[in-house]
Tab-separated table of C-alpha atoms and ligand atoms in Angstrom:
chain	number	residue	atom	x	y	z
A	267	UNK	CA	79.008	120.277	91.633
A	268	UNK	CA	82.144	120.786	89.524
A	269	UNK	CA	85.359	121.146	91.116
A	270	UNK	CA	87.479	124.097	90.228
A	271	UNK	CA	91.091	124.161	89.333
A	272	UNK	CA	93.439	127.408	88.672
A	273	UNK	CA	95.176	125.967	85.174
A	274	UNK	CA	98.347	127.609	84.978
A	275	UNK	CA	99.964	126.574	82.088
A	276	UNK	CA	103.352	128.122	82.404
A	277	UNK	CA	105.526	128.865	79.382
A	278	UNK	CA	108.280	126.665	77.190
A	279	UNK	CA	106.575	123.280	77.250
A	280	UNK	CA	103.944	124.178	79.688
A	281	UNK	CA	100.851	124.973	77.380
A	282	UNK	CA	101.563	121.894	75.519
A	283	UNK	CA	101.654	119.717	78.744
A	284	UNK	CA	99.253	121.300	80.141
A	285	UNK	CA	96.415	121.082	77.128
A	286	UNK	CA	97.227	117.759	76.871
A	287	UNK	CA	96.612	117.269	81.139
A	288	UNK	CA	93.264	118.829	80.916
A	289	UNK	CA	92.145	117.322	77.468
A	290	UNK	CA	92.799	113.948	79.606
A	291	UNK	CA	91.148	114.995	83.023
A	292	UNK	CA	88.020	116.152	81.000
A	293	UNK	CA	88.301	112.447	79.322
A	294	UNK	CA	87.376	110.816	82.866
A	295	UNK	CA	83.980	112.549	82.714
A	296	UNK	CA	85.153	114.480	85.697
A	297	UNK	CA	83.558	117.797	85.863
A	298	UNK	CA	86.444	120.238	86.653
A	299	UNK	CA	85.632	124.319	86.028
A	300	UNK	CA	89.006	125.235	84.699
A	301	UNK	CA	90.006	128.794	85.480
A	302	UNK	CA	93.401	129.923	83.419
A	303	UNK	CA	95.870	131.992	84.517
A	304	UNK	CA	98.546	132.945	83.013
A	305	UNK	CA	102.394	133.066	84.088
A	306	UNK	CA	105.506	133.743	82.283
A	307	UNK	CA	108.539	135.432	82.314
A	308	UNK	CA	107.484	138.710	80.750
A	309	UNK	CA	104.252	138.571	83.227
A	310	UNK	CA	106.639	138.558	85.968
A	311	UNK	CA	109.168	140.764	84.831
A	312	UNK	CA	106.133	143.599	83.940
A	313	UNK	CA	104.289	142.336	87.331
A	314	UNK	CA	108.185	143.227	88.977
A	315	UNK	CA	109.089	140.688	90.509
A	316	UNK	CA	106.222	139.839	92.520
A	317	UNK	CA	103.371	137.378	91.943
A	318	UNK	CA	100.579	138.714	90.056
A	319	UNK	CA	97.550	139.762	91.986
A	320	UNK	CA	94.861	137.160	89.888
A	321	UNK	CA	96.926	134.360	90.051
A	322	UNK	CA	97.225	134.421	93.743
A	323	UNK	CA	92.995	135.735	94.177
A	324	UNK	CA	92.222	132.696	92.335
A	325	UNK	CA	94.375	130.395	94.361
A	326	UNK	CA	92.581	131.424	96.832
A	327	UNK	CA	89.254	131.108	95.625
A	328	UNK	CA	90.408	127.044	93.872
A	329	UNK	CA	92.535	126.098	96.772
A	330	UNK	CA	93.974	123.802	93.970
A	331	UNK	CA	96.101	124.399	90.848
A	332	UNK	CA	97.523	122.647	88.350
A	333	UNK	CA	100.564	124.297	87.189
A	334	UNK	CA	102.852	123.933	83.889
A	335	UNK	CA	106.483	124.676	84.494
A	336	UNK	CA	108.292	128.520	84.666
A	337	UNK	CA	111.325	129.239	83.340
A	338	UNK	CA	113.481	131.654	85.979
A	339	UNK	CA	116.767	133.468	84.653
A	340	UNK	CA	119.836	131.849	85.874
A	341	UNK	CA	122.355	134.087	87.859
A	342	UNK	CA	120.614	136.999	88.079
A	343	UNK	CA	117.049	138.278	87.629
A	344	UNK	CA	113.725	137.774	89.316
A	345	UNK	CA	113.646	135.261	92.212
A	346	UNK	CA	112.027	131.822	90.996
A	347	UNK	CA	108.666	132.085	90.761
A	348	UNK	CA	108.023	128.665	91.750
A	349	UNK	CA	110.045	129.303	95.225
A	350	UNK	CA	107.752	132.073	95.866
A	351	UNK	CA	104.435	130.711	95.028
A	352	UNK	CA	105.657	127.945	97.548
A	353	UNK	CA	106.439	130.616	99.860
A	354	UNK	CA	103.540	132.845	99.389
A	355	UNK	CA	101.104	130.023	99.952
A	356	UNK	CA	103.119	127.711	102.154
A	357	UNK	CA	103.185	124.992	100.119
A	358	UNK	CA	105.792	123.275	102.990
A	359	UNK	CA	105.500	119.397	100.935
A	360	UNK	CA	106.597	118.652	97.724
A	361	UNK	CA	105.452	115.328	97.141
A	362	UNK	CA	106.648	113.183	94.177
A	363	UNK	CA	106.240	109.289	93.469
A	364	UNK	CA	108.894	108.194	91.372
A	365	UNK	CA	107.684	104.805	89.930
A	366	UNK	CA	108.203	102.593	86.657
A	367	UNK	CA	106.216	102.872	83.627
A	368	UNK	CA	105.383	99.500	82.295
A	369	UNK	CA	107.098	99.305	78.914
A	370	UNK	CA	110.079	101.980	79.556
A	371	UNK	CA	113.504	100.576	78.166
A	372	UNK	CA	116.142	101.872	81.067
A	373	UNK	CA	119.527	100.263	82.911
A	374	UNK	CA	117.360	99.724	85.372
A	375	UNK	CA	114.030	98.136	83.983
A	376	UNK	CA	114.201	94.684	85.290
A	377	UNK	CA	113.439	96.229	89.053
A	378	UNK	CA	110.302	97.668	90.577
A	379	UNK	CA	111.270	101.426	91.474
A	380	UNK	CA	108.314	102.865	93.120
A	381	UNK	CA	109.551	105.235	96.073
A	382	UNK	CA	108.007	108.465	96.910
A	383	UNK	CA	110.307	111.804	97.190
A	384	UNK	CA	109.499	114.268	100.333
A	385	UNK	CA	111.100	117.448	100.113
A	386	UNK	CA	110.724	120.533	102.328
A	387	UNK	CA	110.053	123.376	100.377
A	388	UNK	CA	110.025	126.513	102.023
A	389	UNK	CA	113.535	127.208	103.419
A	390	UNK	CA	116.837	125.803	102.955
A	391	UNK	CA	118.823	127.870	100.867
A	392	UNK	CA	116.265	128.750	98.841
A	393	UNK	CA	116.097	131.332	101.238
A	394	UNK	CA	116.788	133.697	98.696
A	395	UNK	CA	119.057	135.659	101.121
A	396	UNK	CA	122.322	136.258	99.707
A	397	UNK	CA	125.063	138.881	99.766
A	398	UNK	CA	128.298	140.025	98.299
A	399	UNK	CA	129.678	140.651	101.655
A	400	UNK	CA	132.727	142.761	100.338
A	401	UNK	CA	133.615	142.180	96.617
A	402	UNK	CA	133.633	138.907	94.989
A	403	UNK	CA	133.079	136.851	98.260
A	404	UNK	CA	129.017	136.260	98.314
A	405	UNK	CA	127.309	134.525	101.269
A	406	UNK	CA	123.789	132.647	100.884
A	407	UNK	CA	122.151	131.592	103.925
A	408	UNK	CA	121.004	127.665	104.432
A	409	UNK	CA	117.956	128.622	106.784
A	410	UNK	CA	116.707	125.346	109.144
A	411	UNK	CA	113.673	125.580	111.507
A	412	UNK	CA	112.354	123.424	113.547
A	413	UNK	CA	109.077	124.219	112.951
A	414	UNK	CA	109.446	123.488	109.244
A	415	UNK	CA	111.132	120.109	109.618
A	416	UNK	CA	109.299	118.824	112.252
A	417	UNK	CA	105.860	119.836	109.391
A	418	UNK	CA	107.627	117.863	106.017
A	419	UNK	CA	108.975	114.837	109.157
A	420	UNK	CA	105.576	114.580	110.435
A	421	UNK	CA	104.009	114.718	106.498
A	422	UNK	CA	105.968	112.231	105.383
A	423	UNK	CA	105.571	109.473	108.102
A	424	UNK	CA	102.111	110.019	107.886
A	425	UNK	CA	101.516	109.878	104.086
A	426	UNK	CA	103.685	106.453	104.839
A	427	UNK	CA	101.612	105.052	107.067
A	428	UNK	CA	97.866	105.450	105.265
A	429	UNK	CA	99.885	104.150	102.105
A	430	UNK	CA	101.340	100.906	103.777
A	431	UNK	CA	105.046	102.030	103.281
A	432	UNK	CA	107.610	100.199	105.239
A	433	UNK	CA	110.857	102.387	105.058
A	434	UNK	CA	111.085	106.072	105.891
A	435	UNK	CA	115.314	107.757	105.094
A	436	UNK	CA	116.208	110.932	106.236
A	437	UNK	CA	118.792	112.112	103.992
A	438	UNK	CA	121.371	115.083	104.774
A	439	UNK	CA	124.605	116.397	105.474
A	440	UNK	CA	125.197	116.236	109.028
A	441	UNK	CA	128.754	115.422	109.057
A	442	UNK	CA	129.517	118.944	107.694
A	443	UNK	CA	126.244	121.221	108.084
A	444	UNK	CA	126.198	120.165	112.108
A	445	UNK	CA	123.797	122.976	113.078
A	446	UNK	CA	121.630	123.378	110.289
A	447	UNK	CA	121.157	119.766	108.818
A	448	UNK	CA	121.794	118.646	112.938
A	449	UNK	CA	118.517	120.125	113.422
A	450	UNK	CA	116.607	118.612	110.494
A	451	UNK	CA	117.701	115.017	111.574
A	452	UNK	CA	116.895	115.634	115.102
A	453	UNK	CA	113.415	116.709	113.940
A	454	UNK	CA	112.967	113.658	111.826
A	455	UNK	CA	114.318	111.067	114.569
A	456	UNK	CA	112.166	112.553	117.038
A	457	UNK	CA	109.184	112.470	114.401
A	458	UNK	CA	110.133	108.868	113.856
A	459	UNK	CA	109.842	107.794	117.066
A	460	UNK	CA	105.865	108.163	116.777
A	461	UNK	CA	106.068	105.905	113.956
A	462	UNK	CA	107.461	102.790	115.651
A	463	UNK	CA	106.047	100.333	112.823
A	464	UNK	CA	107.702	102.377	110.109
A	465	UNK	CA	111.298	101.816	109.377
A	466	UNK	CA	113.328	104.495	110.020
A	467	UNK	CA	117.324	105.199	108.383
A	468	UNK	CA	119.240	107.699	107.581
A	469	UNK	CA	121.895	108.079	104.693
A	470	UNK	CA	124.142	111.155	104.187
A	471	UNK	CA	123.346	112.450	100.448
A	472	UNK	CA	126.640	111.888	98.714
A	473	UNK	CA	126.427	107.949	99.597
A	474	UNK	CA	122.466	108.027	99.074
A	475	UNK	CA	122.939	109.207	95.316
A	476	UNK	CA	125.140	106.202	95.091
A	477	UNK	CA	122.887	104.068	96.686
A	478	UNK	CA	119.682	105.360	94.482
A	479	UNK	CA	121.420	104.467	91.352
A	480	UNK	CA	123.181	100.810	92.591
A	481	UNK	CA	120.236	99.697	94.203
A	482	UNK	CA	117.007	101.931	93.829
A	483	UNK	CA	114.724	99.301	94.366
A	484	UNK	CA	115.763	99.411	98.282
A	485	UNK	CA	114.231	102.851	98.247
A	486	UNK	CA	110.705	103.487	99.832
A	487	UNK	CA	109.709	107.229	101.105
A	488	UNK	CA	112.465	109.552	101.069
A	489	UNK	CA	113.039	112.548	103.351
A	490	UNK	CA	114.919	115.758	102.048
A	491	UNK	CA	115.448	119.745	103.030
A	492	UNK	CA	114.711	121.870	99.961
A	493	UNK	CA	118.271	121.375	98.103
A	494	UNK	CA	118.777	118.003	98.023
A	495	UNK	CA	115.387	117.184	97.526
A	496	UNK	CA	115.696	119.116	94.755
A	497	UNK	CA	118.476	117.144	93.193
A	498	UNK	CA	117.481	113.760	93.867
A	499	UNK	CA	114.479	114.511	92.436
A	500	UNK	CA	115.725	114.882	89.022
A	501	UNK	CA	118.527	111.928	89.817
A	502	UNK	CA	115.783	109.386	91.035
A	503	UNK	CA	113.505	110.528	87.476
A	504	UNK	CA	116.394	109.303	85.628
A	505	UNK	CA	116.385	106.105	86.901
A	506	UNK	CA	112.865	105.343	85.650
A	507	UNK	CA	113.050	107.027	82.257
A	508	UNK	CA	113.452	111.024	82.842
A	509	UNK	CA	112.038	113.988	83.737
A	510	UNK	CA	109.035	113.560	81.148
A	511	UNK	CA	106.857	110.827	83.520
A	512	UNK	CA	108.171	112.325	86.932
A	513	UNK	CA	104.339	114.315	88.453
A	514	UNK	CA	104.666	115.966	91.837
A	515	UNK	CA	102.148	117.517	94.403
A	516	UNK	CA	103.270	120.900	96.089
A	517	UNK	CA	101.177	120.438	99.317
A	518	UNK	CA	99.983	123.181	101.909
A	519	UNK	CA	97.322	123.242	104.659
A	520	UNK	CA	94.762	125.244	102.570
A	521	UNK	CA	96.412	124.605	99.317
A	522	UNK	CA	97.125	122.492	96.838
A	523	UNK	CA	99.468	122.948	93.634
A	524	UNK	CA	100.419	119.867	91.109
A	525	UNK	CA	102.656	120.172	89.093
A	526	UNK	CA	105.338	118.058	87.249
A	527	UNK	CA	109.123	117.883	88.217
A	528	UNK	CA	110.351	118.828	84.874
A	529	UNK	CA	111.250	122.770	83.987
A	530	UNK	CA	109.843	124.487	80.863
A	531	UNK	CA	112.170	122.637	78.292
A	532	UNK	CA	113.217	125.420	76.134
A	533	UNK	CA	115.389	123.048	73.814
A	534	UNK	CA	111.702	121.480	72.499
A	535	UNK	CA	108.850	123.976	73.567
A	536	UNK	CA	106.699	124.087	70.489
A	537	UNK	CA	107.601	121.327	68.712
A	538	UNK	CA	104.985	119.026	69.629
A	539	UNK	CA	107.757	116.968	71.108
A	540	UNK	CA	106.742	117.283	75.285
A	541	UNK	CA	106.509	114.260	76.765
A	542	UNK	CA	102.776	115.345	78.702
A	543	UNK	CA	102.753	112.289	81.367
A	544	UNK	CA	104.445	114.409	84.095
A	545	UNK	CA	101.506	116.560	83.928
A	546	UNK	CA	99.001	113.990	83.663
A	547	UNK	CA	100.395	112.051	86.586
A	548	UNK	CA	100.574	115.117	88.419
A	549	UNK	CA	96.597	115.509	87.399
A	550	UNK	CA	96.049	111.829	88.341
A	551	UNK	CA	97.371	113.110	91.823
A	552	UNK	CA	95.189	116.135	91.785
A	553	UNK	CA	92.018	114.185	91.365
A	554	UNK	CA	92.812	111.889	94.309
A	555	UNK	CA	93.158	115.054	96.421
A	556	UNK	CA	89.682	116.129	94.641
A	557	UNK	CA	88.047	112.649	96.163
A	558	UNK	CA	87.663	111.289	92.840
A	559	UNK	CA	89.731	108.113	93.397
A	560	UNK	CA	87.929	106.268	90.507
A	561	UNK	CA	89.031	108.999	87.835
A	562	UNK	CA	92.311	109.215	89.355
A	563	UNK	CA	93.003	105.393	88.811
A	564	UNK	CA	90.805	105.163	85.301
A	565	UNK	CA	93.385	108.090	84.793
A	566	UNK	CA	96.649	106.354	85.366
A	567	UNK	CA	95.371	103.194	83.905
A	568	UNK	CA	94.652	104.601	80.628
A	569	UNK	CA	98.195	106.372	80.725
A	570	UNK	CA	99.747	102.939	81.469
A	571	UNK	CA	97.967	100.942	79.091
A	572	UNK	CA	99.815	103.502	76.310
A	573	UNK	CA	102.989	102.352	77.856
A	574	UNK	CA	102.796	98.977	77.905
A	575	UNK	CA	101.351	99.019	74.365
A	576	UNK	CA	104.255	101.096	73.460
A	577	UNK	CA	102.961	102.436	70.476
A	578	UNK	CA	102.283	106.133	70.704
A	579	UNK	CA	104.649	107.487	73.633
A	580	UNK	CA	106.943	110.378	73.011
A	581	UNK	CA	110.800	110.146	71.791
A	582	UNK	CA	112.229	110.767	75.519
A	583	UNK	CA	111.274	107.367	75.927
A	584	UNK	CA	111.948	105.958	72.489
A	585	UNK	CA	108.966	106.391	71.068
A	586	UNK	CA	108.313	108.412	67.977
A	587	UNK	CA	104.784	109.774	68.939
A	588	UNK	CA	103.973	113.547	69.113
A	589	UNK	CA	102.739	114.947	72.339
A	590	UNK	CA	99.196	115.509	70.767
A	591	UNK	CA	99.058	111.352	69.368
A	592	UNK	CA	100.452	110.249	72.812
A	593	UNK	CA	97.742	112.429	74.143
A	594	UNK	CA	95.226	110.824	71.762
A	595	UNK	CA	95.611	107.514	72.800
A	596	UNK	CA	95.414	107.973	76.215
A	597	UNK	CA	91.741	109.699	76.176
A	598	UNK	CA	90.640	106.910	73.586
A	599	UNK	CA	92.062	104.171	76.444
A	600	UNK	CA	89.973	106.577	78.809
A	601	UNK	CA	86.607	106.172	76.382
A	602	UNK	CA	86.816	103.062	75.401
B	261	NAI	P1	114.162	121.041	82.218
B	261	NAI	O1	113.487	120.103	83.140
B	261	NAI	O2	113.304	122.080	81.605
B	261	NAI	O3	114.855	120.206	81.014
B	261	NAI	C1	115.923	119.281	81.244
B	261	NAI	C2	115.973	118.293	80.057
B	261	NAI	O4	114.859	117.404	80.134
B	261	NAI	C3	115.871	118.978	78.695
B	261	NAI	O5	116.682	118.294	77.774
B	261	NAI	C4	114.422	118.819	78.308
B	261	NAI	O6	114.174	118.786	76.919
B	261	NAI	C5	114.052	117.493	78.958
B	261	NAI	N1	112.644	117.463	79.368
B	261	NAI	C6	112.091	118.111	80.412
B	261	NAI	N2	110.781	117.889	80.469
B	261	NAI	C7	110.488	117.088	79.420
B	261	NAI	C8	109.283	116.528	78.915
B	261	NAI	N3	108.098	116.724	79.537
B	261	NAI	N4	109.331	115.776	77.802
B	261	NAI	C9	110.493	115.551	77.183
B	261	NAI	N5	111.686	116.045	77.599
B	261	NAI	C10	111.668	116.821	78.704
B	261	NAI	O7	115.353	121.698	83.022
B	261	NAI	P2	116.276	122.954	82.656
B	261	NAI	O8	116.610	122.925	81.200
B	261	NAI	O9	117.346	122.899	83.651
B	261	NAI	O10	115.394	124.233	82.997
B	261	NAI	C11	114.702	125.015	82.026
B	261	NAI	C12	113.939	126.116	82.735
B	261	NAI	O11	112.887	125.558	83.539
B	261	NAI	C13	114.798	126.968	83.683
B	261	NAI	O12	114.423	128.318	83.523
B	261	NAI	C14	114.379	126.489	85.060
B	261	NAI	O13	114.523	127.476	86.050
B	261	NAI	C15	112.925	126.154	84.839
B	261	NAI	N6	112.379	125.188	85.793
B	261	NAI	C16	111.104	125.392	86.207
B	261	NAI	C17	110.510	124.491	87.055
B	261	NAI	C18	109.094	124.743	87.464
B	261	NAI	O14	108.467	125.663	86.960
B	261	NAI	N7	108.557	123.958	88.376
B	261	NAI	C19	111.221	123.300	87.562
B	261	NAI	C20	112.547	123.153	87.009
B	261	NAI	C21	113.105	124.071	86.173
């Protein structure tokens, strides 16, 4: 029986990364029934504004997607389209390892980085609910539920314990956001308390970024609302080599999108220059969640053997390969 996967590849650098994801899925002998859907701007723009009807049917019908990135207008426009598939199909964990590549020249390559990134991804103000209340003074609303922090606490701790992680942080701004960010903590203290074996410690986000870049090997599972896991997301990629080898899991109860951390790239889409591993990380993480734990790890093997040869990997980390050669030499590692 295959499984089935809705492909969407996105647009900027998404169809590149996301041919090259599949050509290397298909390598592990994996049977997968890709069905393509496409999203863009103009889709969304002609679909107005909401998500279009056969992307979300065959959601449902998959249950799993693997999704290239979508670019989303800044200051004004239609609401991210990413925040609302996350919505639409509460998608409440966005899960992403950040972890050294073997072979990756960076400030910080003589240490092991390998901690995993929880953010909640529903609420927070990504709300979407803003105002200009009278003109030129705009409110946005920072919206904090129980119910949802309690969900990404409880997530988190869990995916910790099953993967033998010793040190869960809870990371917010407390000291200034009392009510709203007072309420996430609570939630994950309370959540910790279940978890008596697992470390628990909390770090307000200004000294945590400092922290993550003076000593990011101290860092194990990380625990953010929507905004600041959004940030340290992108500042915890740069610490092991960017946003090109950063995958990620948007996780639900009936649904599962992966999808890398990285946006569509417009400064190299079409150029052959996309650095794919995001994507195929985020496919190693898809097949795991499939039950195929052999391809998964043949998957990430092959995709670290590249590295550590150093040969054929893609200018945004030094190399000089194209995306298709990098892609190349990963599905030959796979066959051979
Ligand atoms: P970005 O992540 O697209 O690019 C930031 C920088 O990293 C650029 O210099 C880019 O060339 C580089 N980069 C990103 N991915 C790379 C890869 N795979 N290989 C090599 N270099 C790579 O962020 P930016 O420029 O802020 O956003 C561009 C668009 O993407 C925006 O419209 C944004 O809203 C959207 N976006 C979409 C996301 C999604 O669909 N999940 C996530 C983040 C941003």
């Amino acid at each position: 029986m295959p499984h089935y996967c809705t492909l969407i590849p996105g647009d900027g650098i998404g169809p590149e990364v996301a041919q090259a994801a599949v050509r290397a899925v298909d390598a592990t002998g994996i049977d997968i029934c890709w069905r393509r859907a496409e999203l863009n701007e103009a889709i969304i723009l002609e679909a107005g504004k909401t998500l279009p009807k056969y992307l979300l049917d065959s959601l449902n019908e998959t249950r799993v997607g693997l999704k290239g990135p979508v670019t989303t207008p800044v200051a004004g426009g239609f609401q991210s389209v990413n925040v609302q598939l996350r919505k639409t199909l509460d998608l409440f964990a966005n899960v992403r390892p950040v972890k050294s590549l073997p072979g990756i020249k960076t400030r910080f390559a003589d240490l092991t980085i390998d901690m995993v990134i929880f953010r909640e991804n529903t609420e927070d103000l990504y709300s979407g609910l803003e105002q200009e209340v009278v003109k030129d003074v705009v409110t946005g609303l920072k919206v904090i539920t129980r119910a949802a922090s309690e969900r990404i606490a409880r997530y988190a701790f869990q995916y910790a314990a099953k993967n033998g992680r010793k040190q869960v942080a809870a990371i917010h701004k407390a000291n200034i956001m009392k009510l709203a960010d007072g309420l996430f903590l609570r939630c994950c203290r309370e959540v910790s308390e279940q978890f008596t074996h697992i470390k628990y410690k909390e770090l307000i986000v200004d000294n945590a970024s400092m922290q993550l870049v003076v000593r990011p090997e101290t860092f194990d599972v990380l625990l953010l609302p929507n905004l600041y896991g959004d940030i340290i997301s992108d500042l915890a990629a740069g610490l092991v080599g960017g946003l090109g080898i950063v995958p990620g899991a948007n996780m639900g109860e009936n649904h599962a999108v992966f999808e890398a951390v990285h946006g569509s790239a417009p400064d190299i889409a079409g150029q052959n220059k996309a650095n794919p591993t995001a994507m195929m990380l985020s496919a190693v993480m898809m097949l795991a969640h499939f039950g195929e734990a052999d391809a998964s790890y043949r998957l990430q093997a092959a995709i670290e053997s590249v590295y550590r040869e150093g040969k054929h990997v893609t200018g945004d980390v030094g190399g000089a390969a194209t995306t298709e050669e990098f892609t190349d030499a990963v599905v030959r590692n796979l066959k051979s």
